[in-house]
Coordinates of C-alpha atoms in Angstrom, one line a residue:
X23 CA -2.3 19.7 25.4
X24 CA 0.9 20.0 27.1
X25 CA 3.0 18.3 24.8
X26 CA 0.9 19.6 21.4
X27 CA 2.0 23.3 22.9
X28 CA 5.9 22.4 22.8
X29 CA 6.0 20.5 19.9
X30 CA 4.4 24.0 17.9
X31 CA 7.3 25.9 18.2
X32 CA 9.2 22.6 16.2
X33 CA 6.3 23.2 13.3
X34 CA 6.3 23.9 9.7
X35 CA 4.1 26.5 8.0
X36 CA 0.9 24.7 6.4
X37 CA 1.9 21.2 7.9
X38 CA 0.4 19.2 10.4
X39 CA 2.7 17.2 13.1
X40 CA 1.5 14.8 15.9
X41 CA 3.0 12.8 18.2
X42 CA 3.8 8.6 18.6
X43 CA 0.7 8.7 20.2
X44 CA -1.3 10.2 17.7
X45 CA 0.1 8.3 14.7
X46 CA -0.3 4.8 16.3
X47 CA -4.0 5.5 16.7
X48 CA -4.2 6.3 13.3
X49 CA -2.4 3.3 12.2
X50 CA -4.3 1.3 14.5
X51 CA -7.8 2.8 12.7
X52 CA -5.9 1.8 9.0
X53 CA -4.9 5.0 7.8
X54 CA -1.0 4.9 8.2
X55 CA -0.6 5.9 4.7
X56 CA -2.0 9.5 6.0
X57 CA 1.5 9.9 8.1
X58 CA 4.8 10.7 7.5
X59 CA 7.9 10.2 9.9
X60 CA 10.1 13.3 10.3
X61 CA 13.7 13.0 9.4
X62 CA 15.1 13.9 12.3
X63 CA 13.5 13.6 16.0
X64 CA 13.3 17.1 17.6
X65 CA 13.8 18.3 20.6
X66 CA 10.5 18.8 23.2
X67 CA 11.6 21.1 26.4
X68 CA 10.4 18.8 29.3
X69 CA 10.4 16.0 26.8
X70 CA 13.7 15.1 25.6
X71 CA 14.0 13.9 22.1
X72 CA 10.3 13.0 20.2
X73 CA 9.9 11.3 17.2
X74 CA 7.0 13.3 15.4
X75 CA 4.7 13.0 11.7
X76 CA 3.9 14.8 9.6
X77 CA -0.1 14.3 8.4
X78 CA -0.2 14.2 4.8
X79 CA -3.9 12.6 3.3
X80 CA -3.4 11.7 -0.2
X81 CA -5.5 12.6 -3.0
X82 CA -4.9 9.4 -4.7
X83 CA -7.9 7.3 -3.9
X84 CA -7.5 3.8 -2.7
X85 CA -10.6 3.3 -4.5
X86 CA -12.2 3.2 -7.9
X87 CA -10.9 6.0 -10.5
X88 CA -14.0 6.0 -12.3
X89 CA -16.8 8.5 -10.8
X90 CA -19.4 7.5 -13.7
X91 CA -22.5 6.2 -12.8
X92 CA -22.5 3.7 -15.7
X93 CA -19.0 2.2 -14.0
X94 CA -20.7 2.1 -10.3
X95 CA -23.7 0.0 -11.6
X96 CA -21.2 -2.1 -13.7
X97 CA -19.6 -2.6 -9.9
X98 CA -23.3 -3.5 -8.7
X99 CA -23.7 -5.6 -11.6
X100 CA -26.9 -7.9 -11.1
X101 CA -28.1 -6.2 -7.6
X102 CA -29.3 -2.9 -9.2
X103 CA -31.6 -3.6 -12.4
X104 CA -30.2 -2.0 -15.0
X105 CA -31.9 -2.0 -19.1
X106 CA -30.0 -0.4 -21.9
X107 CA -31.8 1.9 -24.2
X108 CA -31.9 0.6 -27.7
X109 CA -32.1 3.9 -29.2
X110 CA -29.8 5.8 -26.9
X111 CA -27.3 2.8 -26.0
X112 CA -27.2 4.6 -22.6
X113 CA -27.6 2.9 -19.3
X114 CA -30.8 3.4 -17.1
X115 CA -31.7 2.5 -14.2
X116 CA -35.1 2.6 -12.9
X117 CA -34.4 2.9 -9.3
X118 CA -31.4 4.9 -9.0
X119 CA -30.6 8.2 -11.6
X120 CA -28.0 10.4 -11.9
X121 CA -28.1 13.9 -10.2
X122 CA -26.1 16.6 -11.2
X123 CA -23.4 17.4 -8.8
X124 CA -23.9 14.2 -7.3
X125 CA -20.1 12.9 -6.6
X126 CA -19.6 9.0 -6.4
X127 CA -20.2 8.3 -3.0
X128 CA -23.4 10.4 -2.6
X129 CA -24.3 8.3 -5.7
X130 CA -24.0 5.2 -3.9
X131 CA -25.4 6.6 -0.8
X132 CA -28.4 7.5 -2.5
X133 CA -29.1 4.2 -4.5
X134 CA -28.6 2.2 -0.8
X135 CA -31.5 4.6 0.5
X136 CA -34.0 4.1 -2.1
X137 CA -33.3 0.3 -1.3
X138 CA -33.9 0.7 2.0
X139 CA -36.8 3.1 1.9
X140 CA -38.5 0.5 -0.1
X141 CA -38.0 -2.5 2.5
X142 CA -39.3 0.8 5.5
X143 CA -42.4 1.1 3.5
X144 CA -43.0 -2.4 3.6
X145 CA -42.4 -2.8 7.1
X146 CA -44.9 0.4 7.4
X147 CA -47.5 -1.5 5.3
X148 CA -47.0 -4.3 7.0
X149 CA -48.2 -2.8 10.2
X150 CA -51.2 -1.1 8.6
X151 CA -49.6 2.3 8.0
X152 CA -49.1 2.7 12.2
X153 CA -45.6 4.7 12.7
X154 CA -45.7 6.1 16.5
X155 CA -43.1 7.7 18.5
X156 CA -41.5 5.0 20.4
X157 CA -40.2 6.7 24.0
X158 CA -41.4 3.8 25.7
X159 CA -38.8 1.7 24.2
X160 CA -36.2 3.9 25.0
X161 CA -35.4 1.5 28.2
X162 CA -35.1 -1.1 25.9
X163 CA -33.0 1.0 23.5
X164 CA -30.6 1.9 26.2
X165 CA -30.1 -1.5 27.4
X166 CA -28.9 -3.3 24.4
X167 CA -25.7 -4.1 23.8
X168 CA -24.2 -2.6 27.4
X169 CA -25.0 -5.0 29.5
X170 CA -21.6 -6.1 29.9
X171 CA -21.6 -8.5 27.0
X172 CA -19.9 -8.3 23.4
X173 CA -21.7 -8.2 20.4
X174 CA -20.5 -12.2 19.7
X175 CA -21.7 -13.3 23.0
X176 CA -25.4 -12.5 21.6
X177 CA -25.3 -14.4 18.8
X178 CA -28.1 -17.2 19.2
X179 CA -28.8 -19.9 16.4
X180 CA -32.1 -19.8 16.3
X181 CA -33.8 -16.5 15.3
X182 CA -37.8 -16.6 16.0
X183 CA -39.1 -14.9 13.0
X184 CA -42.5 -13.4 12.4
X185 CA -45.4 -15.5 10.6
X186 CA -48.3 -14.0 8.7
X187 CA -51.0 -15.4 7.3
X188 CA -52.1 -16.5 3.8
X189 CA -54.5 -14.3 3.8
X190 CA -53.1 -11.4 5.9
X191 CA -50.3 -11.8 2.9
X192 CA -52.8 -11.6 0.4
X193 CA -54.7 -8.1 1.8
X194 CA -51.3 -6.8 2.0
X195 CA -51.1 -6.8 -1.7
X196 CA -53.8 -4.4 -2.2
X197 CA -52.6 -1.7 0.0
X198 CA -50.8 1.3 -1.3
X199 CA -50.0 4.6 -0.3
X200 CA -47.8 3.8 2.6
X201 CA -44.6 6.3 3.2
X202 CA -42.2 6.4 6.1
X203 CA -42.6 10.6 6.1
X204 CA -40.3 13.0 5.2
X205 CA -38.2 13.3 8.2
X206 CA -37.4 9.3 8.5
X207 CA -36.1 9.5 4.7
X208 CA -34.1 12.8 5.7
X209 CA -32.9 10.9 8.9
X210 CA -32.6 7.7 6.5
X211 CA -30.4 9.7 4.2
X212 CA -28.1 11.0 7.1
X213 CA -27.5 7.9 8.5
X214 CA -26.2 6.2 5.7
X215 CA -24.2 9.2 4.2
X216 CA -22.7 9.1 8.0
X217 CA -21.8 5.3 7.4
X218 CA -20.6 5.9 4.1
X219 CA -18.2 8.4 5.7
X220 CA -16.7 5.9 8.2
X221 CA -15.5 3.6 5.6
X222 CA -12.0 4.0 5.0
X223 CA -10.3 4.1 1.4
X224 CA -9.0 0.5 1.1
X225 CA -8.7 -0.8 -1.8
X226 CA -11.0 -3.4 -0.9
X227 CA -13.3 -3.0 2.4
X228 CA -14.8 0.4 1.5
X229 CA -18.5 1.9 0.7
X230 CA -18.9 1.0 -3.1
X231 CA -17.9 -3.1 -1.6
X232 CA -20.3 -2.6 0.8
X233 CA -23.0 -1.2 -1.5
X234 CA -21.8 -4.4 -3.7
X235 CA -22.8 -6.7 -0.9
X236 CA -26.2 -4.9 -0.5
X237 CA -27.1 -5.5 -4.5
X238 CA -26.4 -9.0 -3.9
X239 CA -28.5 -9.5 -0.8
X240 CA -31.0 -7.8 -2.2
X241 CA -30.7 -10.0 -5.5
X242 CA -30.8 -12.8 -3.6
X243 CA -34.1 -11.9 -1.1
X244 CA -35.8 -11.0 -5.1
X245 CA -35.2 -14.5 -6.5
X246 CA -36.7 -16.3 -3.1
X247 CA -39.3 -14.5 -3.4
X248 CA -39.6 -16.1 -7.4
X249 CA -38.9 -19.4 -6.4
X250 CA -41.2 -22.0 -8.1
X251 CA -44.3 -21.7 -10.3
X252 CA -46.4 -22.8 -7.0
X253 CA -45.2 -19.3 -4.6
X254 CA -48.7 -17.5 -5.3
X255 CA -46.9 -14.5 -7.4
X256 CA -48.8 -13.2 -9.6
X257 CA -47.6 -11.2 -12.9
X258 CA -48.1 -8.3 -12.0
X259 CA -45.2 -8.2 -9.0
X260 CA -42.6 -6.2 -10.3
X261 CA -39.8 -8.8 -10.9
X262 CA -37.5 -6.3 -9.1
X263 CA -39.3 -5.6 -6.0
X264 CA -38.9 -7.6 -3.0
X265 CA -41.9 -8.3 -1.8
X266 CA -43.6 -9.7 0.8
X267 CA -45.4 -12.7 -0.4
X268 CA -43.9 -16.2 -0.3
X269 CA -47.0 -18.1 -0.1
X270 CA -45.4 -21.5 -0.9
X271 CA -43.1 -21.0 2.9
X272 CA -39.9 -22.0 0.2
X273 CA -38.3 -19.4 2.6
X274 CA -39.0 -20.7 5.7
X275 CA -40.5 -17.6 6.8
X276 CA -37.4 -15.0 5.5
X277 CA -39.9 -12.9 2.8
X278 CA -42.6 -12.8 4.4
X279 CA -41.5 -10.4 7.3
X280 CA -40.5 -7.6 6.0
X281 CA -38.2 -6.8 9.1
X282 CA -36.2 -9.7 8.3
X283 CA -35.7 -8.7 5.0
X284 CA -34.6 -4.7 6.1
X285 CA -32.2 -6.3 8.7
X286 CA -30.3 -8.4 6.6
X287 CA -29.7 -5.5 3.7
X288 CA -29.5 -2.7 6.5
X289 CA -26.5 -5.4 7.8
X290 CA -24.9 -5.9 4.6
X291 CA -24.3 -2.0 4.4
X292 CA -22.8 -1.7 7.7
X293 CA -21.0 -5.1 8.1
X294 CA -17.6 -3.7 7.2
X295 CA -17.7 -0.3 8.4
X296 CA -14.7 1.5 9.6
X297 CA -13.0 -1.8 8.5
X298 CA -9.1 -1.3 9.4
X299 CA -8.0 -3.0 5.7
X300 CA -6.1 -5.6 7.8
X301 CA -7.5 -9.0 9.0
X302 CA -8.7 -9.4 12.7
X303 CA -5.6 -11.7 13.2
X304 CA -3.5 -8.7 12.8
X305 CA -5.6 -6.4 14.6
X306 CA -4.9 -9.3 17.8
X307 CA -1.6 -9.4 17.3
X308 CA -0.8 -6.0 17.2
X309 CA -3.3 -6.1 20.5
X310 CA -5.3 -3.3 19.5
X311 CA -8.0 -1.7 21.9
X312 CA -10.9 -3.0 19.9
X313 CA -9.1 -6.4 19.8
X314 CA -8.6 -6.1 23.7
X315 CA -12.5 -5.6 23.8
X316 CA -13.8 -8.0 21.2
X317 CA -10.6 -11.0 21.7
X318 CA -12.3 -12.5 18.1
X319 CA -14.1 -11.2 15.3
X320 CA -12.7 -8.1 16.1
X321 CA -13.7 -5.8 13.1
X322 CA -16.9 -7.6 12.8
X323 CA -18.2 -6.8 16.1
X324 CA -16.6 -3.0 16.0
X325 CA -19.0 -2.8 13.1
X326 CA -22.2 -3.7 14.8
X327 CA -21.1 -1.4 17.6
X328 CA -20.8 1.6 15.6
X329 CA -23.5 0.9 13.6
X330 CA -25.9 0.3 16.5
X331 CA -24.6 3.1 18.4
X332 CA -25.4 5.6 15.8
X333 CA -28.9 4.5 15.1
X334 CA -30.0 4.7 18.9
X335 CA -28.7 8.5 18.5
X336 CA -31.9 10.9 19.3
X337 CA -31.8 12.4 15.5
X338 CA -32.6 9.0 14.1
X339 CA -35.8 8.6 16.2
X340 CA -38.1 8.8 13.7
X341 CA -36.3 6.0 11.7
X342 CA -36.5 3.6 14.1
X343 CA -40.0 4.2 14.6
X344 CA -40.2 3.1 11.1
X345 CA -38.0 0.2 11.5
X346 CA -40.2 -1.4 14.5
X347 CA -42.8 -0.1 17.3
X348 CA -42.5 -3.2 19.6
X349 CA -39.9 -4.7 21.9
X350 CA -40.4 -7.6 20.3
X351 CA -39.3 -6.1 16.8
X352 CA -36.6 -4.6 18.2
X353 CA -35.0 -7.3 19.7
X354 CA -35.1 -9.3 16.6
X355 CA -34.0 -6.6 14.3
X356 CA -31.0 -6.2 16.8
X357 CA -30.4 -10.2 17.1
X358 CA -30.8 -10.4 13.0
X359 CA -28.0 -7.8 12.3
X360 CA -26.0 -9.4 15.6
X361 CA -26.4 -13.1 13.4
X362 CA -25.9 -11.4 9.8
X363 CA -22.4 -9.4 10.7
X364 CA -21.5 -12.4 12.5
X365 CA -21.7 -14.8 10.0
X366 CA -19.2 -13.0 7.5
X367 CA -16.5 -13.2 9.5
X368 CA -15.1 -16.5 7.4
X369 CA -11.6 -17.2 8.6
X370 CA -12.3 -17.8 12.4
X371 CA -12.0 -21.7 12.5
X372 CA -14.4 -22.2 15.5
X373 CA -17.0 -19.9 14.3
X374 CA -16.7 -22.1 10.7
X375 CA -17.4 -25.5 12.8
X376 CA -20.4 -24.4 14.9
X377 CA -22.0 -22.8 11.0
X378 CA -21.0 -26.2 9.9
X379 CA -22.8 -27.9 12.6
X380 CA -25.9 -25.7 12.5
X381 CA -26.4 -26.5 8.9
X382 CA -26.3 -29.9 9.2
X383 CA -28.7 -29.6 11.6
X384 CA -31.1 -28.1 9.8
X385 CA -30.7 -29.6 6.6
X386 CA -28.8 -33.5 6.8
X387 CA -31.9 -35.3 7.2
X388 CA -30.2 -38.3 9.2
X389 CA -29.3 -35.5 11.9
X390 CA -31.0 -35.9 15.4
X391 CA -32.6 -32.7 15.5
X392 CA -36.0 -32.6 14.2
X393 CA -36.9 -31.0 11.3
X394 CA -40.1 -30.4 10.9
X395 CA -42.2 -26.9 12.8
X396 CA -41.9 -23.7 13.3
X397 CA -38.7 -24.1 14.7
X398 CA -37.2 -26.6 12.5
X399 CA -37.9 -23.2 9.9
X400 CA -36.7 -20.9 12.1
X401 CA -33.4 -22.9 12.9
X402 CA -33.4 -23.4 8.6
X403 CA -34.6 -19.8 8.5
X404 CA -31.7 -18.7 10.4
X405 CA -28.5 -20.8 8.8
X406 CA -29.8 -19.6 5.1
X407 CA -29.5 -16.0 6.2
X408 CA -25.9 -16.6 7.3
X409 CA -25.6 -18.2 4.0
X410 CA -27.2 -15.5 1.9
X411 CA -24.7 -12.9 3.0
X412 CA -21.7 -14.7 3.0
X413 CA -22.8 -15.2 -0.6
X414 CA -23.2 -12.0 -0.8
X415 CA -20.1 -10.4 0.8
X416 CA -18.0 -13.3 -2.1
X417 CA -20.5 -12.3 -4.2
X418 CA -17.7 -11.1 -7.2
X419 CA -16.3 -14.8 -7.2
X420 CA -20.1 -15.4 -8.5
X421 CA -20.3 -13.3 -11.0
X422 CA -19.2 -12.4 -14.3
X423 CA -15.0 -13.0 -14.9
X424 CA -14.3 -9.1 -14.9
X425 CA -15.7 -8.5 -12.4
X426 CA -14.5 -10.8 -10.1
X427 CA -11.0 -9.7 -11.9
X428 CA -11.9 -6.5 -10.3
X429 CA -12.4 -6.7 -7.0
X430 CA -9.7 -9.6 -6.7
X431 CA -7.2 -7.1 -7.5
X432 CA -8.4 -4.7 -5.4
X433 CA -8.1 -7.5 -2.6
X434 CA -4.5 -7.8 -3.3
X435 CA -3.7 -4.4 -3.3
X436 CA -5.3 -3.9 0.2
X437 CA -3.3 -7.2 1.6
X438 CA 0.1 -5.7 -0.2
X439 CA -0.3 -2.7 0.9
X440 CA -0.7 -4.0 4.4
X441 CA 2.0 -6.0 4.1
X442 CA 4.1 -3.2 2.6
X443 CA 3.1 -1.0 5.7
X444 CA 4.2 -3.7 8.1
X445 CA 1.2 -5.3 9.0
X446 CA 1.4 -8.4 7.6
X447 CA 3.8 -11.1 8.3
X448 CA 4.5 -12.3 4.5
X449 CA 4.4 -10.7 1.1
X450 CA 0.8 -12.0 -0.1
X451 CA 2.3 -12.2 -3.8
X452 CA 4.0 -14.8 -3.4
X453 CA 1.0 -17.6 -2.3
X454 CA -1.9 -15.4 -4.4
X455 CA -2.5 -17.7 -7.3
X456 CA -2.4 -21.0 -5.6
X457 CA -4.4 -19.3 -2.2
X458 CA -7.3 -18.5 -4.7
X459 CA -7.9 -21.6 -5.9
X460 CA -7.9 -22.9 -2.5
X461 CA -10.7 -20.4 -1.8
X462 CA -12.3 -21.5 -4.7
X463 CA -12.0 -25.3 -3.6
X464 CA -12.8 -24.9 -0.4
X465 CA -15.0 -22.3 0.1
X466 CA -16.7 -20.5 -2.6
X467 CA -18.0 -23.6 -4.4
X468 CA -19.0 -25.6 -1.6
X469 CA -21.1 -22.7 0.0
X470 CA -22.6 -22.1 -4.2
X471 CA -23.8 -25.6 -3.4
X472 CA -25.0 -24.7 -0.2
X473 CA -27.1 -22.6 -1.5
X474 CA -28.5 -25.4 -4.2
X475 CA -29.1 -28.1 -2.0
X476 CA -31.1 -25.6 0.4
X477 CA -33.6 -24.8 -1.9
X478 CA -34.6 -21.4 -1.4
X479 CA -32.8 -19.4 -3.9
X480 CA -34.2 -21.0 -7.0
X481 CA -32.1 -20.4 -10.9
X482 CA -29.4 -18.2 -8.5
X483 CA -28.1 -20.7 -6.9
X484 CA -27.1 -22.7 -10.1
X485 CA -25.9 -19.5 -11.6
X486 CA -23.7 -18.7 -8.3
X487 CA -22.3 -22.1 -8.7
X488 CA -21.6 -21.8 -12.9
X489 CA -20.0 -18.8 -12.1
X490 CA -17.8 -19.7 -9.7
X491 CA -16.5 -23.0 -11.6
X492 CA -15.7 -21.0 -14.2
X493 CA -14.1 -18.3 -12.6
X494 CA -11.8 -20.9 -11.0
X495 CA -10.8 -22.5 -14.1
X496 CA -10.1 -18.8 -15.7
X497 CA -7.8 -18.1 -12.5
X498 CA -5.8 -21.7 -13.3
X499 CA -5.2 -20.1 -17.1
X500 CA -4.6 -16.4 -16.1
X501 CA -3.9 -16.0 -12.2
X502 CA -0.2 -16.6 -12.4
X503 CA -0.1 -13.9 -15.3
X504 CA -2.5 -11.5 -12.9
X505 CA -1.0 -11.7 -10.0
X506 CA 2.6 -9.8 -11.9
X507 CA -0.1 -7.3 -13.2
X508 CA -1.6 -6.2 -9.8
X509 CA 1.8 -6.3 -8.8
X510 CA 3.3 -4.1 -11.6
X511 CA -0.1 -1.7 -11.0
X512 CA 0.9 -1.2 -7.5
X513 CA 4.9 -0.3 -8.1
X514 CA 3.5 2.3 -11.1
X515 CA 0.9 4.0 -8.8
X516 CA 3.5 4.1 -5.7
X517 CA 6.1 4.6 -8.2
X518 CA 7.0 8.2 -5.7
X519 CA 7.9 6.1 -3.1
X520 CA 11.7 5.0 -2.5
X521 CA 11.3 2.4 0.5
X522 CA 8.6 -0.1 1.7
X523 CA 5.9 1.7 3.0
X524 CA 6.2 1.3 6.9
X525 CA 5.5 4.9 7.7
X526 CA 7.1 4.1 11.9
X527 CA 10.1 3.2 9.8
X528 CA 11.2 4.9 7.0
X529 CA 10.8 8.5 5.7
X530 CA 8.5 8.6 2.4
X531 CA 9.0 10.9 -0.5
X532 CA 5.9 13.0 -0.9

């Protein structure tokens, strides 16, 4: 207060200035482009000399130009069933409609509650329609998550999930009617519109990517629920439902808890959330607070925290009465979200052997661990989830060559602009081309077979993989070519700036 009183007599009419203090935090939460260094330092009675900034939030989005909806389910591609009208050519889409007024984000906000409703009334069906208050959990509530441990340290490989019957599945069918209630869809609504707001605009790790990851996740549960003739679904499931019946157990148990199912979608919204735009290597270097905290997996683990956090706020109670009524249900809904944030944080070399060695666990059948039981399905259960949202969170890499031409650019303009800003050690440009096909080599097609040779996700899987071997051979032809186009992109839309970017350095032009 002291120093914000001095430093008002050194201000400009209709500006804002801060401190050091103030613009490393906002650099440290990814939004350095929002400052501007002063010229001069001024003078601070008491204070000496101060370096100061000026704030100055650009219009310019990081993200997407387009506000259409037609270009955000494009973006969504296969997650959100789209139809085109042969007599209006116009795109529909039979979950999610355009409202008037409606800008892009609330568009995508709405289209990820309808998603999620639909897994809550499940959940609510599931349990025969009972939705009580829950203040006996609140204990429980209170105690996750600060009892002195990080969010890593509860990881656990194997997840005990729910079974139901054949027949209890098969009852299920027939009931209708069930609603989570006005005030859990107005809470429901909140909650993600809050979420939505704590993205930052990077180029890449924003909302609309993490409403991307959701359509594939959701894609993904749809087409294990399909697997086979033999999975006891009958014709009249709507083919883009996810349901609850997987009679044949292809899933090990994933579709037919209906829990499992809204934890892993509810964590592909959230996994990326007030995502800094740099990686967590950075984020230890620069020894940030959160990286202080976490030590690894840094913006991964911030995630979960916020997330969390938010949900166990008293305005959300009716929600989570929706989500689960038991302490059993809520400690695997928290240890499914803890295991499905986790697993997409890809680059941590340690984390990447232990995934390696659960898999092979539950899959190599000359491992030692037996395979066969509940558990052996809830250990298999467990390691396909990780699976299904890395998938999910590569997902553009698996689909069609535009779009993963789209997002890949925006990838590199969030890494250059990083590296422009100072927080990045080498210019990305320069190792973009061949760095993709290594990710294509290495990583993208050997988890698209992953997902083959487990079994679960029936004609996806071999479309995951087509995709992604032709994607790789299209980035051999054009890539070099690319890469000089996102590059020549980024100089036109910065072309008002005269220096790199570091904002602790140099002064910008406005």
């Amino acid at each position: 207060m002291n120093t914000a009183a001095r430093m008002e007599s050194s201000g400009e009419r209709s500006r804002i200035q801060i401190s050091q203090v103030t613009a490393d935090l906002l650099t440290e939460a990814g939004l350095a482009r929002w400052i501007i260094p002063r010229s001069s330092k001024i003078y601070v009675k008491g204070k000496g000399e101060m370096q100061t900034y000026w704030v100055s939030k650009s219009n310019r989005s990081m993200q997407p130009k387009s506000a259409d909806l037609k270009s955000e389910m494009e973006t969504l591609d296969e997650g959100a069933e789209t139809e085109k009208s042969s007599e209006t050519g116009e795109e529909e889409n039979k979950e999610f409609h355009r409202v008037e007024g409606m800008n892009r984000i609330e568009r995508l906000v709405e289209w990820n509650v309808e998603v999620l409703t639909s897994l809550l009334e499940q959940i609510v069906c599931s349990r025969g329609g009972v939705v009580n208050q829950i203040q006996t959990l609140s204990n429980v509530e209170n105690s996750i998550g600060v009892c002195g441990r990080t969010v890593l340290d509860e990881f656990t490989p194997i997840i005990p999930l729910k079974r139901f019957d054949a027949d209890e599945l098969e009852r299920r069918q027939s009931i209708s009617g069930f609603g989570i209630g006005g005030e859990a869809k107005s809470q429901l609504r909140n909650y993600i519109s809050t979420i939505a707001g704590m993205y930052p605009d990077n180029a890449f790790h924003n909302f609309e990517h993490a409403s991307h990851v959701t359509a594939s996740v959701k894609k993904l549960l749809s087409r294990i629920v399909l697997f086979g003739e033999g999975n006891g679904l009958g014709a009249s499931i709507p083919k883009e439902s996810v349901d609850l019946v997987d009679l044949a157990g292809h899933s090990y148990g994933i579709t037919s808890d209906p829990l499992t199912q809204f934890a892993v979608v509810f964590s592909a919204i959230i996994h990326d959330v007030d995502h800094p735009g740099v990686p967590n290597a950075q984020l230890v270097k620069e020894n940030t607070r959160c990286a202080q905290i976490y030590k690894k997996s840094v913006a991964e683990q911030k995630s979960v925290d916020i997330a969390w956090d938010m949900l166990m706020e008293d305005g959300y109670a009716d929600l989570r009465a929706c989500i689960y009524q038991t302490e059993e249900d809520l400690r695997r809904f928290r240890q499914l979200v803890v295991n499905t944030v986790m697993a997409t944080d890809i680059v941590d070399k340690e984390l990447q052997l232990l995934r390696k060695g659960r898999w092979e666990a539950a899959f190599d059948s000359t491992a030692e661990t037996k395979n066969d039981g509940v558990e052996s399905d809830d250990r298999k259960a467990t390691i396909v989830i990780e699976h299904l949202i890395q998938a999910s969170d590569v997902a553009h890499t698996m689909q069609h060559w535009h779009i993963y031409k789209k997002w890949n650019e925006r990838f590199f303009m969030e890494c250059y602009r990083a590296y422009r800003e100072g927080r990045a050690d080498s210019d990305p440009s320069t190792n973009w081309y061949k760095s993709e096909i290594g990710f294509f080599d290495y990583y993208v097609i050997p988890l698209a077979k992953k997902l083959q040779s487990c079994g679960v996700f029936g004609v996806s899987s071999h479309e995951y993989l087509n995709y992604a071997t032709a994607n790789r051979d299209e980035w051999v032809r054009e890539g070099a070519a690319l890469v000089q186009q996102f590059l020549a992109t980024f100089k036109e839309d910065n072309a008002h700036l005269t220096a790199p970017l570091d904002p602790l350095i140099v002064e910008l032009e406005e």
